[in-house]
Amino acid sequence: VSPTVSPTTSPTVSPFSWEIDPSGNWTATFDEESAGNELQGKYEMTVGRHYKFEVLKPNCQTEISGNAISYVEPNFDRVVPVTGVVEASIDIAMDKLSDINDPDVFSEGDETDTIKICIKGSLLVSDIDTTSVNFHETILTVFINKAREFVVGIETERTAATNTTKTVEVKYNVTSFICADGDLKNESTWVQAVSNYSQGDPLKVCLKAPNTEGIYLEKVTKFELQQVTGGAKGKSLMIGDPDMVTAGGVLAT
């Protein structure tokens, strides 16, 4: 069956969409065919985002020393495809497990050995700016027999991320000037006045927010005009009701 509409090769992504969630259960296979990809899992992510995976200790913060357990880097750019599904593969080098000197990660038992790791998938700002915008942590507990022939069991559990609350204040400089002409709802048509206003002329004030993605001027909560009459300061004009002044409208006439 052929689709009536082909999928978009470069879909538009909302700047506020940063979804990452597991899709199905992780699988574990220990045989010659799966060598180098013993653990495999799938994630649903926002299309077009850059991503990365890390294999950490069960605290989901500390790296595991050595190369006994590692994430298998793909041979293509780590960008979420149009399907929105990303596969992650973990390599477990059986002959190097005993080199892990950390019982929280690897412990030996009489009949089975236990591997416990944290898989952290993160969505990044870009391939250059690797700041993590959103992430998902999954703890895997794998039980394997001594012969390393099959998996006795695999358990997954979601670990709660550490919550950090911060108050961030971001200041943006807003430019204001008297508009001589132009449609107040169309910034590209604004013309700044270059001469004094005469009595009775309408007063138009334009405000421009910085050209920053995701930032726009919603409303003016306070507007104050200091007037001068005959060389002395006259009565000021103030608008303080947030509902009286909205972006793209006439502030005062």
GROMACS .gro file of C-alpha atoms in nm:
model
  253
    1VAL     CA    1   0.000   0.000   0.000
    2SER     CA    2   0.144   0.334  -0.105
    3PRO     CA    3   0.085   0.634   0.122
    4THR     CA    4  -0.132   0.910  -0.020
    5VAL     CA    5   0.098   1.172   0.131
    6SER     CA    6   0.473   1.133   0.165
    7PRO     CA    7   0.624   1.216   0.504
    8THR     CA    8   0.791   1.554   0.538
    9THR     CA    9   1.167   1.522   0.500
   10SER     CA   10   1.232   1.834   0.708
   11PRO     CA   11   0.936   1.870   0.945
   12THR     CA   12   0.885   2.191   1.136
   13VAL     CA   13   0.954   2.141   1.507
   14SER     CA   14   0.803   2.357   1.775
   15PRO     CA   15   1.080   2.538   1.968
   16PHE     CA   16   0.911   2.419   2.289
   17SER     CA   17   0.889   2.048   2.198
   18TRP     CA   18   1.156   1.835   2.366
   19GLU     CA   19   0.995   1.493   2.418
   20ILE     CA   20   1.191   1.180   2.510
   21ASP     CA   21   1.027   0.860   2.638
   22PRO     CA   22   1.111   0.487   2.624
   23SER     CA   23   0.926   0.285   2.361
   24GLY     CA   24   0.872  -0.072   2.478
   25ASN     CA   25   1.103  -0.278   2.697
   26TRP     CA   26   1.478  -0.317   2.681
   27THR     CA   27   1.603  -0.652   2.552
   28ALA     CA   28   1.918  -0.841   2.643
   29THR     CA   29   2.085  -1.112   2.437
   30PHE     CA   30   2.421  -1.274   2.494
   31ASP     CA   31   2.534  -1.475   2.191
   32GLU     CA   32   2.774  -1.443   1.899
   33GLU     CA   33   2.522  -1.265   1.678
   34SER     CA   34   2.448  -0.996   1.935
   35ALA     CA   35   2.812  -0.936   2.030
   36GLY     CA   36   2.864  -0.564   2.068
   37ASN     CA   37   2.490  -0.498   2.099
   38GLU     CA   38   2.394  -0.705   2.401
   39LEU     CA   39   2.139  -0.454   2.536
   40GLN     CA   40   1.896  -0.274   2.306
   41GLY     CA   41   1.620  -0.023   2.369
   42LYS     CA   42   1.404   0.222   2.177
   43TYR     CA   43   1.301   0.578   2.254
   44GLU     CA   44   1.043   0.812   2.109
   45MET     CA   45   1.187   1.163   2.070
   46THR     CA   46   1.100   1.494   1.909
   47VAL     CA   47   1.192   1.480   1.540
   48GLY     CA   48   1.497   1.680   1.438
   49ARG     CA   49   1.652   1.711   1.785
   50HIS     CA   50   2.013   1.620   1.858
   51TYR     CA   51   2.054   1.349   2.120
   52LYS     CA   52   2.307   1.145   2.311
   53PHE     CA   53   2.314   0.841   2.541
   54GLU     CA   54   2.531   0.778   2.844
   55VAL     CA   55   2.594   0.462   3.046
   56LEU     CA   56   2.632   0.559   3.410
   57LYS     CA   57   2.642   0.403   3.753
   58PRO     CA   58   2.303   0.339   3.920
   59ASN     CA   59   2.310   0.689   4.069
   60CYS     CA   60   2.273   0.819   3.711
   61GLN     CA   61   2.550   1.071   3.770
   62THR     CA   62   2.888   0.894   3.775
   63GLU     CA   63   3.058   0.745   3.471
   64ILE     CA   64   3.163   0.380   3.475
   65SER     CA   65   3.539   0.346   3.450
   66GLY     CA   66   3.692   0.124   3.185
   67ASN     CA   67   3.521  -0.004   2.871
   68ALA     CA   68   3.347  -0.317   2.994
   69ILE     CA   69   3.005  -0.150   2.946
   70SER     CA   70   2.963   0.124   2.690
   71TYR     CA   71   2.715   0.291   2.456
   72VAL     CA   72   2.757   0.195   2.093
   73GLU     CA   73   2.798   0.513   1.891
   74PRO     CA   74   2.599   0.506   1.564
   75ASN     CA   75   2.775   0.559   1.231
   76PHE     CA   76   2.547   0.854   1.147
   77ASP     CA   77   2.462   1.194   1.294
   78ARG     CA   78   2.277   1.170   1.624
   79VAL     CA   79   1.965   1.353   1.504
   80VAL     CA   80   1.615   1.213   1.566
   81PRO     CA   81   1.482   1.085   1.229
   82VAL     CA   82   1.137   1.160   1.085
   83THR     CA   83   1.004   0.840   1.243
   84GLY     CA   84   1.065   0.988   1.587
   85VAL     CA   85   1.215   0.656   1.705
   86VAL     CA   86   1.578   0.617   1.812
   87GLU     CA   87   1.746   0.287   1.895
   88ALA     CA   88   2.013   0.260   2.163
   89SER     CA   89   2.261  -0.026   2.187
   90ILE     CA   90   2.485  -0.111   2.481
   91ASP     CA   91   2.799  -0.321   2.447
   92ILE     CA   92   2.888  -0.550   2.738
   93ALA     CA   93   3.235  -0.705   2.715
   94MET     CA   94   3.193  -1.027   2.915
   95ASP     CA   95   3.564  -1.086   2.955
   96LYS     CA   96   3.608  -0.744   3.117
   97LEU     CA   97   3.321  -0.746   3.368
   98SER     CA   98   3.545  -0.870   3.649
   99ASP     CA   99   3.759  -0.558   3.597
  100ILE     CA  100   3.474  -0.339   3.721
  101ASN     CA  101   3.574  -0.274   4.077
  102ASP     CA  102   3.235  -0.150   4.187
  103PRO     CA  103   2.976  -0.384   4.345
  104ASP     CA  104   2.702  -0.133   4.272
  105VAL     CA  105   2.759  -0.190   3.899
  106PHE     CA  106   2.868  -0.555   3.883
  107SER     CA  107   2.844  -0.824   4.147
  108GLU     CA  108   2.906  -1.197   4.128
  109GLY     CA  109   2.679  -1.458   4.282
  110ASP     CA  110   2.685  -1.835   4.323
  111GLU     CA  111   2.468  -1.903   4.018
  112THR     CA  112   2.410  -1.568   3.854
  113ASP     CA  113   2.591  -1.239   3.822
  114THR     CA  114   2.422  -0.900   3.835
  115ILE     CA  115   2.479  -0.590   3.624
  116LYS     CA  116   2.310  -0.269   3.732
  117ILE     CA  117   2.350   0.045   3.522
  118CYS     CA  118   2.172   0.370   3.438
  119ILE     CA  119   2.094   0.458   3.077
  120LYS     CA  120   2.055   0.833   3.034
  121GLY     CA  121   1.916   0.965   2.708
  122SER     CA  122   1.936   1.343   2.656
  123LEU     CA  123   1.811   1.592   2.400
  124LEU     CA  124   2.068   1.861   2.323
  125VAL     CA  125   2.044   2.221   2.207
  126SER     CA  126   2.254   2.136   1.899
  127ASP     CA  127   2.552   1.933   1.788
  128ILE     CA  128   2.774   2.224   1.897
  129ASP     CA  129   2.590   2.334   2.211
  130THR     CA  130   2.560   2.007   2.404
  131THR     CA  131   2.351   2.155   2.684
  132SER     CA  132   2.085   1.902   2.788
  133VAL     CA  133   1.732   2.042   2.751
  134ASN     CA  134   1.543   1.726   2.850
  135PHE     CA  135   1.648   1.375   2.950
  136HIS     CA  136   1.522   1.036   3.061
  137GLU     CA  137   1.697   0.800   3.302
  138THR     CA  138   1.633   0.426   3.318
  139ILE     CA  139   1.801   0.185   3.557
  140LEU     CA  140   1.861  -0.160   3.410
  141THR     CA  141   1.925  -0.463   3.630
  142VAL     CA  142   2.043  -0.762   3.429
  143PHE     CA  143   2.088  -1.113   3.569
  144ILE     CA  144   2.306  -1.351   3.368
  145ASN     CA  145   2.413  -1.706   3.430
  146LYS     CA  146   2.772  -1.809   3.482
  147ALA     CA  147   2.801  -1.960   3.136
  148ARG     CA  148   2.704  -1.625   2.984
  149GLU     CA  149   2.468  -1.816   2.755
  150PHE     CA  150   2.133  -1.655   2.830
  151VAL     CA  151   1.969  -1.386   3.031
  152VAL     CA  152   1.799  -1.505   3.346
  153GLY     CA  153   1.601  -1.183   3.372
  154ILE     CA  154   1.606  -0.812   3.307
  155GLU     CA  155   1.437  -0.548   3.518
  156THR     CA  156   1.385  -0.180   3.449
  157GLU     CA  157   1.291   0.098   3.680
  158ARG     CA  158   1.252   0.471   3.633
  159THR     CA  159   1.465   0.675   3.865
  160ALA     CA  160   1.337   1.009   3.984
  161ALA     CA  161   1.555   1.295   3.873
  162THR     CA  162   1.688   1.539   4.127
  163ASN     CA  163   1.460   1.840   4.138
  164THR     CA  164   1.629   2.177   4.143
  165THR     CA  165   1.430   2.497   4.164
  166LYS     CA  166   1.592   2.820   4.054
  167THR     CA  167   1.462   3.168   4.000
  168VAL     CA  168   1.612   3.319   3.689
  169GLU     CA  169   1.575   3.685   3.598
  170VAL     CA  170   1.644   3.776   3.239
  171LYS     CA  171   1.650   4.141   3.140
  172TYR     CA  172   1.592   4.266   2.787
  173ASN     CA  173   1.634   4.624   2.672
  174VAL     CA  174   1.318   4.761   2.512
  175THR     CA  175   1.358   5.052   2.268
  176SER     CA  176   1.092   5.325   2.276
  177PHE     CA  177   1.046   5.624   2.046
  178ILE     CA  178   0.779   5.853   1.906
  179CYS     CA  179   0.638   5.718   1.581
  180ALA     CA  180   0.581   5.969   1.302
  181ASP     CA  181   0.419   5.726   1.061
  182GLY     CA  182   0.344   5.364   0.994
  183ASP     CA  183   0.102   5.090   1.094
  184LEU     CA  184   0.145   5.034   1.467
  185LYS     CA  185   0.066   4.665   1.419
  186ASN     CA  186   0.340   4.623   1.159
  187GLU     CA  187   0.685   4.695   1.303
  188SER     CA  188   0.851   4.704   0.960
  189THR     CA  189   0.653   5.019   0.869
  190TRP     CA  190   0.742   5.223   1.178
  191VAL     CA  191   0.906   5.561   1.118
  192GLN     CA  192   1.067   5.751   1.403
  193ALA     CA  193   0.975   6.120   1.444
  194VAL     CA  194   1.259   6.366   1.387
  195SER     CA  195   1.085   6.691   1.486
  196ASN     CA  196   0.880   6.829   1.773
  197TYR     CA  197   0.510   6.766   1.793
  198SER     CA  198   0.262   7.054   1.771
  199GLN     CA  199  -0.034   7.096   1.999
  200GLY     CA  200  -0.319   6.871   1.894
  201ASP     CA  201  -0.102   6.624   1.705
  202PRO     CA  202  -0.169   6.258   1.786
  203LEU     CA  203   0.103   6.100   1.996
  204LYS     CA  204   0.214   5.757   1.887
  205VAL     CA  205   0.475   5.568   2.088
  206CYS     CA  206   0.643   5.256   1.950
  207LEU     CA  207   0.819   4.993   2.161
  208LYS     CA  208   1.057   4.738   2.017
  209ALA     CA  209   1.165   4.423   2.197
  210PRO     CA  210   1.506   4.273   2.112
  211ASN     CA  211   1.521   4.043   1.813
  212THR     CA  212   1.543   3.728   2.023
  213GLU     CA  213   1.373   3.402   1.931
  214GLY     CA  214   1.089   3.316   2.166
  215ILE     CA  215   1.072   3.668   2.319
  216TYR     CA  216   0.795   3.909   2.227
  217LEU     CA  217   0.627   4.208   2.390
  218GLU     CA  218   0.285   4.109   2.519
  219LYS     CA  219   0.165   4.421   2.702
  220VAL     CA  220   0.273   4.745   2.867
  221THR     CA  221   0.185   4.757   3.234
  222LYS     CA  222   0.297   5.116   3.293
  223PHE     CA  223   0.343   5.413   3.060
  224GLU     CA  224   0.455   5.753   3.186
  225LEU     CA  225   0.511   6.070   2.982
  226GLN     CA  226   0.680   6.376   3.125
  227GLN     CA  227   0.551   6.684   2.942
  228VAL     CA  228   0.717   7.026   2.925
  229THR     CA  229   0.511   7.345   2.883
  230GLY     CA  230   0.674   7.684   2.847
  231GLY     CA  231   1.012   7.555   2.955
  232ALA     CA  232   0.876   7.402   3.275
  233LYS     CA  233   0.768   7.049   3.345
  234GLY     CA  234   0.397   7.007   3.300
  235LYS     CA  235   0.150   6.748   3.415
  236SER     CA  236   0.262   6.391   3.349
  237LEU     CA  237   0.054   6.133   3.168
  238MET     CA  238   0.050   5.783   3.315
  239ILE     CA  239  -0.127   5.465   3.214
  240GLY     CA  240  -0.102   5.193   3.476
  241ASP     CA  241  -0.389   4.956   3.399
  242PRO     CA  242  -0.245   4.646   3.224
  243ASP     CA  243  -0.572   4.595   3.035
  244MET     CA  244  -0.553   4.943   2.877
  245VAL     CA  245  -0.235   4.893   2.681
  246THR     CA  246  -0.161   4.599   2.455
  247ALA     CA  247   0.113   4.533   2.205
  248GLY     CA  248   0.041   4.669   1.861
  249GLY     CA  249  -0.210   4.928   1.980
  250VAL     CA  250  -0.217   5.303   2.031
  251LEU     CA  251  -0.080   5.390   2.372
  252ALA     CA  252  -0.207   5.745   2.394
  253THR     CA  253  -0.352   6.011   2.168
   0.00000   0.00000   0.00000
